[in-house]
mmCIF file of C-alpha atoms in Angstrom:
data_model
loop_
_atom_site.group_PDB
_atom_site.id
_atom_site.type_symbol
_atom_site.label_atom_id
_atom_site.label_comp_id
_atom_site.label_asym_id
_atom_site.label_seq_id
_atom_site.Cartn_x
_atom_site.Cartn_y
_atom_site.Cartn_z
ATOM 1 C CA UNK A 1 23.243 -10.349 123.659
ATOM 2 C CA UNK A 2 21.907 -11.670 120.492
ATOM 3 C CA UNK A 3 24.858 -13.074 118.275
ATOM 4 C CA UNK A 4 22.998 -11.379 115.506
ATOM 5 C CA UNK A 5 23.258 -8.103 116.353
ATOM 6 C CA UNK A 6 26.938 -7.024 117.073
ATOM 7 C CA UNK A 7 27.878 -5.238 120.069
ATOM 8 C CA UNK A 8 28.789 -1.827 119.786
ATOM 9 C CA UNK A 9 26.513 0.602 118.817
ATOM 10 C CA UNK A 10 27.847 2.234 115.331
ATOM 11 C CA UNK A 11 28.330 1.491 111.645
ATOM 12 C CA UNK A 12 31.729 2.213 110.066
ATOM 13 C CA UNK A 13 33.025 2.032 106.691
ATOM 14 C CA UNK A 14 36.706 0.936 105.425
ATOM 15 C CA UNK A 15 38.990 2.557 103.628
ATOM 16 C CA UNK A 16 39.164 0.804 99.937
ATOM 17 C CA UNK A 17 38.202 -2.297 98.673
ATOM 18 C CA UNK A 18 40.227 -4.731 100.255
ATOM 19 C CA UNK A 19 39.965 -5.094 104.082
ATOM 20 C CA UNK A 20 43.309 -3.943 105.748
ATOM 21 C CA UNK A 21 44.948 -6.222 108.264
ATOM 22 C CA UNK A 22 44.466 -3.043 110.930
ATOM 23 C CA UNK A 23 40.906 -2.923 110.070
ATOM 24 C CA UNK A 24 40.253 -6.267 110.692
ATOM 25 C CA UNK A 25 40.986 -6.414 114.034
ATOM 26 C CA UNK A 26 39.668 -3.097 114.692
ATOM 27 C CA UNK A 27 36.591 -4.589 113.880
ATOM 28 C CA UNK A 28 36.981 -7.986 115.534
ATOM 29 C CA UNK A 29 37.734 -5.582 118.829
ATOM 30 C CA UNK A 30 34.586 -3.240 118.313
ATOM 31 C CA UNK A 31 32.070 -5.562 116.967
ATOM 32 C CA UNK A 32 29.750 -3.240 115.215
ATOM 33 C CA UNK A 33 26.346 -3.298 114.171
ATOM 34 C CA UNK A 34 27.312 -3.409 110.285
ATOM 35 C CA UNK A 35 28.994 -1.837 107.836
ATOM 36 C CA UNK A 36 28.217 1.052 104.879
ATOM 37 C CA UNK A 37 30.099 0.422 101.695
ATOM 38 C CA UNK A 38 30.764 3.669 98.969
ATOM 39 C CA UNK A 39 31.988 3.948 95.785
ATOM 40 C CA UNK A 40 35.976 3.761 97.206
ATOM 41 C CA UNK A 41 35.200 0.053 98.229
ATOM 42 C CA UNK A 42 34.166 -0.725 95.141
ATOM 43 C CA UNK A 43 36.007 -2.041 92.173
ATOM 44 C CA UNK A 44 33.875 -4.928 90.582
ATOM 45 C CA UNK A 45 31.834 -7.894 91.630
ATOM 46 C CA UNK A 46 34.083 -10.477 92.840
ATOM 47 C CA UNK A 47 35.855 -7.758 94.415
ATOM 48 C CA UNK A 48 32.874 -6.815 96.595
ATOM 49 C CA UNK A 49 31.865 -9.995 97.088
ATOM 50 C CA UNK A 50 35.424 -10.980 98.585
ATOM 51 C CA UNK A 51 34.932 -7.710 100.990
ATOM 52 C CA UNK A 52 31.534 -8.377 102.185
ATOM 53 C CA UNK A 53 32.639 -11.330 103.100
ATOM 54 C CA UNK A 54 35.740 -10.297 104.786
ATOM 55 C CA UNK A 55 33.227 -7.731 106.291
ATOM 56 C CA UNK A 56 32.095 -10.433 107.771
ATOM 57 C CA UNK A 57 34.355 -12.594 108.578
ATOM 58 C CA UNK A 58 36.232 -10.215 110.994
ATOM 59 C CA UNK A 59 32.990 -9.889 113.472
ATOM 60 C CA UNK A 60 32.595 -13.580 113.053
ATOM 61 C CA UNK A 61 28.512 -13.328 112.275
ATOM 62 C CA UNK A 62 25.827 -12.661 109.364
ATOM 63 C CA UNK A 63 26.343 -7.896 109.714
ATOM 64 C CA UNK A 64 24.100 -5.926 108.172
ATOM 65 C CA UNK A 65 26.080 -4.400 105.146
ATOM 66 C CA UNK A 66 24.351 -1.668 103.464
ATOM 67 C CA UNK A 67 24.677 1.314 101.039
ATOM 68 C CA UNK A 68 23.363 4.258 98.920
ATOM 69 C CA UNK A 69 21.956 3.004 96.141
ATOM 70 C CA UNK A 70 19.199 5.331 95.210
ATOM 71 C CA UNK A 71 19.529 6.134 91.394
ATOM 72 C CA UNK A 72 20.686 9.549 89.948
ATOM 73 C CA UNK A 73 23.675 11.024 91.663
ATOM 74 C CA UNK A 74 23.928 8.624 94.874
ATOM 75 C CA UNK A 75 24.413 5.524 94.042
ATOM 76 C CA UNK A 76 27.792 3.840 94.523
ATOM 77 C CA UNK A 77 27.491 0.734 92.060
ATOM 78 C CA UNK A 78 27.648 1.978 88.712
ATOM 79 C CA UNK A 79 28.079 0.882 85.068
ATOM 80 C CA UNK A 80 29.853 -1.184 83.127
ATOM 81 C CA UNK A 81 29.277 -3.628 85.736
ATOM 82 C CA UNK A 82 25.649 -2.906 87.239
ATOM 83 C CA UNK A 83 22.838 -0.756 86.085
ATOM 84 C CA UNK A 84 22.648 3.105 86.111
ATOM 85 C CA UNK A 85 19.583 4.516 86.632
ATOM 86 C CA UNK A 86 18.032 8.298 86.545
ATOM 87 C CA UNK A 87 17.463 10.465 89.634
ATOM 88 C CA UNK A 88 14.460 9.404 91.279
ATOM 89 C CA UNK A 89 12.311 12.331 90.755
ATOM 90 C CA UNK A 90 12.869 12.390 87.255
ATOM 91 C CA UNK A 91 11.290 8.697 87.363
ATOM 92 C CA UNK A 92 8.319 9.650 89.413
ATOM 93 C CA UNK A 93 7.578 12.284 86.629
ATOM 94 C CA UNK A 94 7.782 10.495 83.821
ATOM 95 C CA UNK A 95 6.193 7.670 84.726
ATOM 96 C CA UNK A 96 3.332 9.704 86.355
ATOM 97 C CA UNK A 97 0.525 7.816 87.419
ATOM 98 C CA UNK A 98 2.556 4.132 86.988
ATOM 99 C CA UNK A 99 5.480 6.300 89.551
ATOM 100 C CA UNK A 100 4.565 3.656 92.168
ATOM 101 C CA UNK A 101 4.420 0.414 90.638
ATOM 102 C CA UNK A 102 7.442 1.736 88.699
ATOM 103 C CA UNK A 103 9.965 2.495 91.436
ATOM 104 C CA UNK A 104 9.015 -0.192 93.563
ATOM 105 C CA UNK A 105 10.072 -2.601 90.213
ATOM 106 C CA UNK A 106 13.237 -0.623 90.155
ATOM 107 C CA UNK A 107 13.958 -1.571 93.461
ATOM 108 C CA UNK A 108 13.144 -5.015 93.405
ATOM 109 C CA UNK A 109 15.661 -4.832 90.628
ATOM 110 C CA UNK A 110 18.480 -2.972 92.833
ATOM 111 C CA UNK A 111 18.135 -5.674 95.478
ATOM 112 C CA UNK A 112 18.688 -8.478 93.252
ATOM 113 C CA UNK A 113 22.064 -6.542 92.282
ATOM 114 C CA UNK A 114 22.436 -6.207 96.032
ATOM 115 C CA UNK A 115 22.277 -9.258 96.915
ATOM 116 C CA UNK A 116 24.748 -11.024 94.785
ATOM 117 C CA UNK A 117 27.285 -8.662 96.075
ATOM 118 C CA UNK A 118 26.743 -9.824 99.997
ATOM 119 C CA UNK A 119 24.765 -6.763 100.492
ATOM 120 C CA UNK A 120 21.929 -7.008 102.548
ATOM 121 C CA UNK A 121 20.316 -2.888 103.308
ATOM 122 C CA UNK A 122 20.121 0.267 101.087
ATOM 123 C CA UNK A 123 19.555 3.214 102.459
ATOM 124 C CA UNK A 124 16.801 3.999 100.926
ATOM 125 C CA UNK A 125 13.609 5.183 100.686
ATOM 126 C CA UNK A 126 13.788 8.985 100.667
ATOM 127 C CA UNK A 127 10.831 10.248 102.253
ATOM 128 C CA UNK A 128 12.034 14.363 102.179
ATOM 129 C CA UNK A 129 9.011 16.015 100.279
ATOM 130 C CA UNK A 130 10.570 18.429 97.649
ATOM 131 C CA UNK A 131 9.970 22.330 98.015
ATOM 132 C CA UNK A 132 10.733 24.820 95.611
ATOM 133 C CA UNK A 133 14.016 25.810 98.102
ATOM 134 C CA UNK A 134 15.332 22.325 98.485
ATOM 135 C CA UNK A 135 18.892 22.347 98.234
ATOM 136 C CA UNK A 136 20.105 20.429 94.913
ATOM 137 C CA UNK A 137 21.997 18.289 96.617
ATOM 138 C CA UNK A 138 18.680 16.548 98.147
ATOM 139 C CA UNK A 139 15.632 17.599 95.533
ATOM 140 C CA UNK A 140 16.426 15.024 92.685
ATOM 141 C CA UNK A 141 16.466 12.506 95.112
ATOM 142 C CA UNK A 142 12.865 13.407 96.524
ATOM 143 C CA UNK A 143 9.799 11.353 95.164
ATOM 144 C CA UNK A 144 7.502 14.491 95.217
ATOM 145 C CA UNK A 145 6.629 17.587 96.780
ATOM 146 C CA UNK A 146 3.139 15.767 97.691
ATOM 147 C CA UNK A 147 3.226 13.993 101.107
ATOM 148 C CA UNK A 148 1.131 11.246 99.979
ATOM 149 C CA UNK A 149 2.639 11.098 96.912
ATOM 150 C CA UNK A 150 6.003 10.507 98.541
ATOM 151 C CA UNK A 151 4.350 7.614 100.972
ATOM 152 C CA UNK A 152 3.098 6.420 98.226
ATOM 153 C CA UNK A 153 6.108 5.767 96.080
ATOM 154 C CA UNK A 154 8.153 5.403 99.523
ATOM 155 C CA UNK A 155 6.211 2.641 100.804
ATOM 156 C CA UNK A 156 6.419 0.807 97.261
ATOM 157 C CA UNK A 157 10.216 1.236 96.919
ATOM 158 C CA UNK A 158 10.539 -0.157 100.486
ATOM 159 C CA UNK A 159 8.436 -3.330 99.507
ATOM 160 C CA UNK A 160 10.490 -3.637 96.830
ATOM 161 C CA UNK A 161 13.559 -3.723 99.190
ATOM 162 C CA UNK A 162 11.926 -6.717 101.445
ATOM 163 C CA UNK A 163 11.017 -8.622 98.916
ATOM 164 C CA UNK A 164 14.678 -8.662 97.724
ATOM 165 C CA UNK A 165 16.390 -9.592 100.698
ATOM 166 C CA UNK A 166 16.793 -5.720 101.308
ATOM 167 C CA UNK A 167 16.418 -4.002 104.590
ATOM 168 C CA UNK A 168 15.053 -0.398 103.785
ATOM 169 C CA UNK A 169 16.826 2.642 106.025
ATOM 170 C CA UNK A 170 14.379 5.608 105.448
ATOM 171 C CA UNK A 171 15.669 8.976 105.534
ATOM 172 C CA UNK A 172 15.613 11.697 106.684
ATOM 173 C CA UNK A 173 13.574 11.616 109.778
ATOM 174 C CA UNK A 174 12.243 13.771 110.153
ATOM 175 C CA UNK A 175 11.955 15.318 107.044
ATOM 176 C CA UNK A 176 14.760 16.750 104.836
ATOM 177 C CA UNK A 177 12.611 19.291 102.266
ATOM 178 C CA UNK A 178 12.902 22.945 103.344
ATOM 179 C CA UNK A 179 16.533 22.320 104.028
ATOM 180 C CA UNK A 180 17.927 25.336 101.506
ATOM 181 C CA UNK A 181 21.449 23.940 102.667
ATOM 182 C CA UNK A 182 23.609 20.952 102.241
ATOM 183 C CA UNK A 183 24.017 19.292 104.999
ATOM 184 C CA UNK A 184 27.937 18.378 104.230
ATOM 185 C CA UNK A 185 28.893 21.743 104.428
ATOM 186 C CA UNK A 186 26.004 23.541 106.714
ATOM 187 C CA UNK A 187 23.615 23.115 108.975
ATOM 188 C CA UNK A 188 20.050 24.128 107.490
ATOM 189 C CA UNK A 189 17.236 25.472 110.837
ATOM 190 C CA UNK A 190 14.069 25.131 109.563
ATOM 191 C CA UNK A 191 11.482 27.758 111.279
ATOM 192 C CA UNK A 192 8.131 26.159 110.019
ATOM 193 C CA UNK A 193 5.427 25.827 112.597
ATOM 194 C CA UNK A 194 4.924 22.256 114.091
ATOM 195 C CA UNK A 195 1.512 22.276 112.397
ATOM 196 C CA UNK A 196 2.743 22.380 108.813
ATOM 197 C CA UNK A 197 5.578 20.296 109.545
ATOM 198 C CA UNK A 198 3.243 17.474 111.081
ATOM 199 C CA UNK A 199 1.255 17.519 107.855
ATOM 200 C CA UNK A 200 3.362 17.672 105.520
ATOM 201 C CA UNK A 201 7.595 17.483 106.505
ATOM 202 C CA UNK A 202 6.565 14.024 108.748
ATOM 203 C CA UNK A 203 3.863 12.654 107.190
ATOM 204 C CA UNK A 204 5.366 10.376 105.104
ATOM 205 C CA UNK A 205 7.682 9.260 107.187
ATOM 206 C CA UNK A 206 4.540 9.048 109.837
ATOM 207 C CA UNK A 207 3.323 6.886 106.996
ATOM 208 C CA UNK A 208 5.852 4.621 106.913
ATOM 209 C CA UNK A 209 6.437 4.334 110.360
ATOM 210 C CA UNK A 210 6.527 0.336 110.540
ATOM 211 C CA UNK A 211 9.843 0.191 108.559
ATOM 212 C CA UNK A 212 12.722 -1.626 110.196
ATOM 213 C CA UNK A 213 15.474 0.948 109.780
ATOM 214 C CA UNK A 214 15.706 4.901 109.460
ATOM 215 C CA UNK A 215 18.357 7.673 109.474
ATOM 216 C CA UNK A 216 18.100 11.102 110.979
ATOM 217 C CA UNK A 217 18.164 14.740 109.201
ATOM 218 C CA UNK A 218 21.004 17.313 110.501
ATOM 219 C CA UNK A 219 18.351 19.427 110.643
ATOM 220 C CA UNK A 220 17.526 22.650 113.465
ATOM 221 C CA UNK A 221 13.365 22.248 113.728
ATOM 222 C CA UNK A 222 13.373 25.840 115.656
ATOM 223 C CA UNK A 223 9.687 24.831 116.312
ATOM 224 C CA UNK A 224 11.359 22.586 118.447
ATOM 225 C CA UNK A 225 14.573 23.199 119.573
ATOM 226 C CA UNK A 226 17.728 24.884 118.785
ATOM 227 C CA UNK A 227 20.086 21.085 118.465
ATOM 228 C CA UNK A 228 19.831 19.556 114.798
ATOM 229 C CA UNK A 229 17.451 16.541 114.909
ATOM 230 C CA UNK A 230 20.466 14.091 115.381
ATOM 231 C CA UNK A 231 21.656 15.335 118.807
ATOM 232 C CA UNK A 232 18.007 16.565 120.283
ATOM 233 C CA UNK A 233 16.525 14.278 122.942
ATOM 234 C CA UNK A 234 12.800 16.106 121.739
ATOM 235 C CA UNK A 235 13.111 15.780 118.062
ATOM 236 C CA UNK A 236 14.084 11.601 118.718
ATOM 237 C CA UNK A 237 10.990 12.041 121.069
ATOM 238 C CA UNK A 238 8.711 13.650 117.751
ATOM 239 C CA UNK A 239 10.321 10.306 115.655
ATOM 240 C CA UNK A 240 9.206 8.365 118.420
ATOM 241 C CA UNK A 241 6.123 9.331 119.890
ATOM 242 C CA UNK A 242 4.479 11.790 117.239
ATOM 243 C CA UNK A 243 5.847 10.034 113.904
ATOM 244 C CA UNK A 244 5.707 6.687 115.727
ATOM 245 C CA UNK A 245 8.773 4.984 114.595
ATOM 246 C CA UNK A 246 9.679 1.600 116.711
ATOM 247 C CA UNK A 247 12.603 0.573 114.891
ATOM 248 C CA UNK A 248 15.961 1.204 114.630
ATOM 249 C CA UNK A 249 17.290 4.736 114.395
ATOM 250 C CA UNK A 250 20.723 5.429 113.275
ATOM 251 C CA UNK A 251 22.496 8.992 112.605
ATOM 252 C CA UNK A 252 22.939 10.391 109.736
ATOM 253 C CA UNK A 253 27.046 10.251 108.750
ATOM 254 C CA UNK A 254 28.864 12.357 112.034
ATOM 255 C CA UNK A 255 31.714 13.618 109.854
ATOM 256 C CA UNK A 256 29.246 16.047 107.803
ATOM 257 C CA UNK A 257 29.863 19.681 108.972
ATOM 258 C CA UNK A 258 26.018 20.069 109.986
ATOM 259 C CA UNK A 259 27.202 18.912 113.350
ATOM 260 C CA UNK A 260 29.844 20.901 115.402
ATOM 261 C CA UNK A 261 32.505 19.570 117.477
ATOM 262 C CA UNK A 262 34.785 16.288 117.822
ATOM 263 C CA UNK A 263 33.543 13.607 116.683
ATOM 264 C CA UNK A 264 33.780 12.442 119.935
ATOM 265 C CA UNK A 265 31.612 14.855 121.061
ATOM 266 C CA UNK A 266 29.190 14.355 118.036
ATOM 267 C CA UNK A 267 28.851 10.649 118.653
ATOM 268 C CA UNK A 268 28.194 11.564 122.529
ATOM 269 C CA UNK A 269 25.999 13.686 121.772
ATOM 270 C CA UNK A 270 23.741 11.736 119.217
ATOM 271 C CA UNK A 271 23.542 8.879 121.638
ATOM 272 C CA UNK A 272 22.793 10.515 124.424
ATOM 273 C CA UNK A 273 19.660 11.979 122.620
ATOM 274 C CA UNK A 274 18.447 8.700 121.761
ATOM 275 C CA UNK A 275 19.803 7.671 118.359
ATOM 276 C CA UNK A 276 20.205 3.825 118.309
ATOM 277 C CA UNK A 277 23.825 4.004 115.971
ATOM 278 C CA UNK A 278 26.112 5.840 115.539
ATOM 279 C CA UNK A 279 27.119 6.075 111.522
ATOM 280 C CA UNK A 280 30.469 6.814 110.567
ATOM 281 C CA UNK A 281 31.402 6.695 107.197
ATOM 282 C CA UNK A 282 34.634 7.759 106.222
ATOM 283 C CA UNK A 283 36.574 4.706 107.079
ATOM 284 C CA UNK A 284 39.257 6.876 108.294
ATOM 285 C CA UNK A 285 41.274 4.648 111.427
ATOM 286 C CA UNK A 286 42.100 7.736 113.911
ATOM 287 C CA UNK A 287 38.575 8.971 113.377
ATOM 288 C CA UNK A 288 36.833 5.604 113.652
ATOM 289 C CA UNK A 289 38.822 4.969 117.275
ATOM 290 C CA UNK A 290 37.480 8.193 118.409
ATOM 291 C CA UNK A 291 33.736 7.423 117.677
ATOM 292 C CA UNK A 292 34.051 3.950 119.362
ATOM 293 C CA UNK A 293 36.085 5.202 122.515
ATOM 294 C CA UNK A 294 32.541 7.099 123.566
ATOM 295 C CA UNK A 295 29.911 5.205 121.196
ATOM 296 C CA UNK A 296 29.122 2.711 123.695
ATOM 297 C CA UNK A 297 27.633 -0.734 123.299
ATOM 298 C CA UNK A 298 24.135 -1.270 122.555
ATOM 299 C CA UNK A 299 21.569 -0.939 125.288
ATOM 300 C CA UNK A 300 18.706 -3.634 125.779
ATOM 301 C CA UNK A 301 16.293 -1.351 123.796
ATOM 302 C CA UNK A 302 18.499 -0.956 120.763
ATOM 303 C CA UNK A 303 19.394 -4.930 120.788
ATOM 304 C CA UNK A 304 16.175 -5.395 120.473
ATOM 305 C CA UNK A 305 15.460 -3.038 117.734
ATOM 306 C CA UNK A 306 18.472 -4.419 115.936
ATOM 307 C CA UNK A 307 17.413 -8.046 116.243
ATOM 308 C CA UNK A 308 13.649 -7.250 115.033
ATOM 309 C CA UNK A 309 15.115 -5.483 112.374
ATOM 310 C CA UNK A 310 17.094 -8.332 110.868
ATOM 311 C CA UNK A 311 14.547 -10.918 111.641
ATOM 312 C CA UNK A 312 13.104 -8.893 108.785
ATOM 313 C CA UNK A 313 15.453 -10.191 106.398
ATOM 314 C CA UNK A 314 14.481 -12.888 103.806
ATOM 315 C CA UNK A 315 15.829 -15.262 101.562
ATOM 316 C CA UNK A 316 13.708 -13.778 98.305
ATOM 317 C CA UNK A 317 14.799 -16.851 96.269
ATOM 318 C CA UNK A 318 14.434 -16.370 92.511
ATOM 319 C CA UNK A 319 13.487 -13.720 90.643
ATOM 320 C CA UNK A 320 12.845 -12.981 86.892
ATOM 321 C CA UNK A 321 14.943 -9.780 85.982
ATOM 322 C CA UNK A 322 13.961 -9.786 82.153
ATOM 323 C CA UNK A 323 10.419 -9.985 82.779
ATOM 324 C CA UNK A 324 10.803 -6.556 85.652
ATOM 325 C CA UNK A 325 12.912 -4.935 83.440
ATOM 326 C CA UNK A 326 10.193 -5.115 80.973
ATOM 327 C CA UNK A 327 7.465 -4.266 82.732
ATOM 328 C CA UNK A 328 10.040 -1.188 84.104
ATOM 329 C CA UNK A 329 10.335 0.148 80.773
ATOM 330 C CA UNK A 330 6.498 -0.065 79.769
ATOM 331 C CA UNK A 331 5.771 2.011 82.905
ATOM 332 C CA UNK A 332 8.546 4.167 81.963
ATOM 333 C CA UNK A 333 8.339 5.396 78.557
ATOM 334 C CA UNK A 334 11.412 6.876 76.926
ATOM 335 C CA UNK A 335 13.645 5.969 79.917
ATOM 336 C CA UNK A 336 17.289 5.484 79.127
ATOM 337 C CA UNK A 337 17.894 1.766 79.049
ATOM 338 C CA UNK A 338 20.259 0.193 82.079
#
């Protein structure tokens, strides 16, 4: 087992932003993958600093630690302390043509604040093309309602990622657009035929295929099958064989009400269909005991997914923010300064 990777197959969250004593050794125990950090762990930067660290400390190796930080609505590091930024479809349209070149700046800009935190992923890009029934919860999130438009500005934000130090986690394979519900509280069956969802729903994400990390939609594809994406042994088969992702495929969060069940028996489930992690979020103790009591440890095949997925992290060195904050704002014009 690489030393790199952890050993069982999940991400978890804490509770606040200091690392209880009970969580610590919960975590020395489990040895997860990583960690996923939201806006209840966070209090300022040499708080989160000191947590990452403990983070890390407890598994006794380099995790991966990473969060939402898209812009708009989610993202869990906000102002006075770091940068707030508009919902990313409101940056593709005004910066039109530049959208590209402009969110891929933005990110490179996000990973710097990343990485002096002890952060090392974001899940991000979001590769869900926009429809006119998206739910709200999702659509001002979207890049576009224009597959290549959306690979496009995906595939610059997740450059912008790498060359920060950042591993990307697209979501949501398969594709997220026509869901009219929110996955928190329902979950959305899409009844599409396969031939409109392979050009347009999984295109990008097709597009993007070479990316280290995604994350799975709680989405029925009745085209498909009647089990949301997470828990359907054909739909991982579409994000492996038709969309041709190779890397490393976690759940989306198991507590959302999407899924049905304990979440014993949503964690079962998920890996048993061929999810690589399991991704709990709530940092909730009872409920974190329960996922890892049927997670499982990680399987040759996922090891070495995880590994090639962290080899993929680099040391970006430094980097002039003035000079891409700039350049963000001339691509950008009449954007709210950050």
């Amino acid at each position: 087992m690489s030393d790199a990777t952890g050993r069982m197959a999940a991400v978890f969250g804490c509770a606040g932003p200091v690392l209880l004593p009970e969580e610590r050794a919960f975590f020395r125990d489990a040895d997860p993958f990583g960690f996923i950090l939201f806006a209840r762990n966070v209090e300022n930067p040499d708080q989160l600093r000191r947590l990452t660290a403990d983070l890390r400390e407890a598994v006794g190796r380099d995790a991966l630690i990473t969060i939402d930080q898209e812009g708009g609505r989610v993202q869990r590091l906000r102002a006075p302390h770091w940068r707030e930024w508009q919902p990313p479809l409101d940056l593709v349209r005004a910066a039109g043509p530049n959208a590209a070149r402009a969110l891929g700046v933005q990110a490179r800009i996000i990973a710097a604040e990343l990485r002096a935190l002890g952060v090392d992923s974001n899940c991000a890009p979001v590769a869900d093309v926009a429809r006119s029934e998206t739910h709200p919860f999702l659509k001002n999130r979207c890049y576009g309602s224009d597959p290549s438009t959306v690979a496009q500005v995906g595939r610059a934000v997740a450059d912008g990622y790498l060359a920060g130090g950042i591993l990307p986690v697209v979501k949501h394979m398969p594709g997220h657009g026509r869901s009219a519900a929110d996955t928190h509280l329902d979950l959305p069956k899409v009844i599409a035929a396969r031939e409109e969802l392979e050009s347009i729903d999984f295109a990008p994400f097709r597009a993007l295929s070479d990316l280290p990390m995604a994350m799975t939609a709680h989405i029925v594809f009745t085209a498909y099958d009647s089990r949301p994406t997470t828990q359907s042994p054909e739909m991982i088969r579409v994000i492996r064989e038709e969309i041709g992702f190779r890397g490393l495929l976690l759940t989306d969060d198991l507590n959302m009400e999407a899924l049905s069940g304990t979440l014993a028996s949503r964690t079962a489930a998920s890996r048993a269909a061929g999810c690589d992690i399991a991704l709990h979020c709530k940092g909730d103790m009872a409920q974190m005991v329960e996922v890892a009591g049927v997670c499982g440890a990680m399987g040759p095949d996922t090891l070495a997914r995880a590994a090639a997925a962290l080899a993929r992290r680099c040391d970006p060195g430094p980097v002039d923010i003035a000079a891409l904050e700039t350049e963000f704002y001339a691509l950008v014009p009449g954007a709210p300064h950050v």
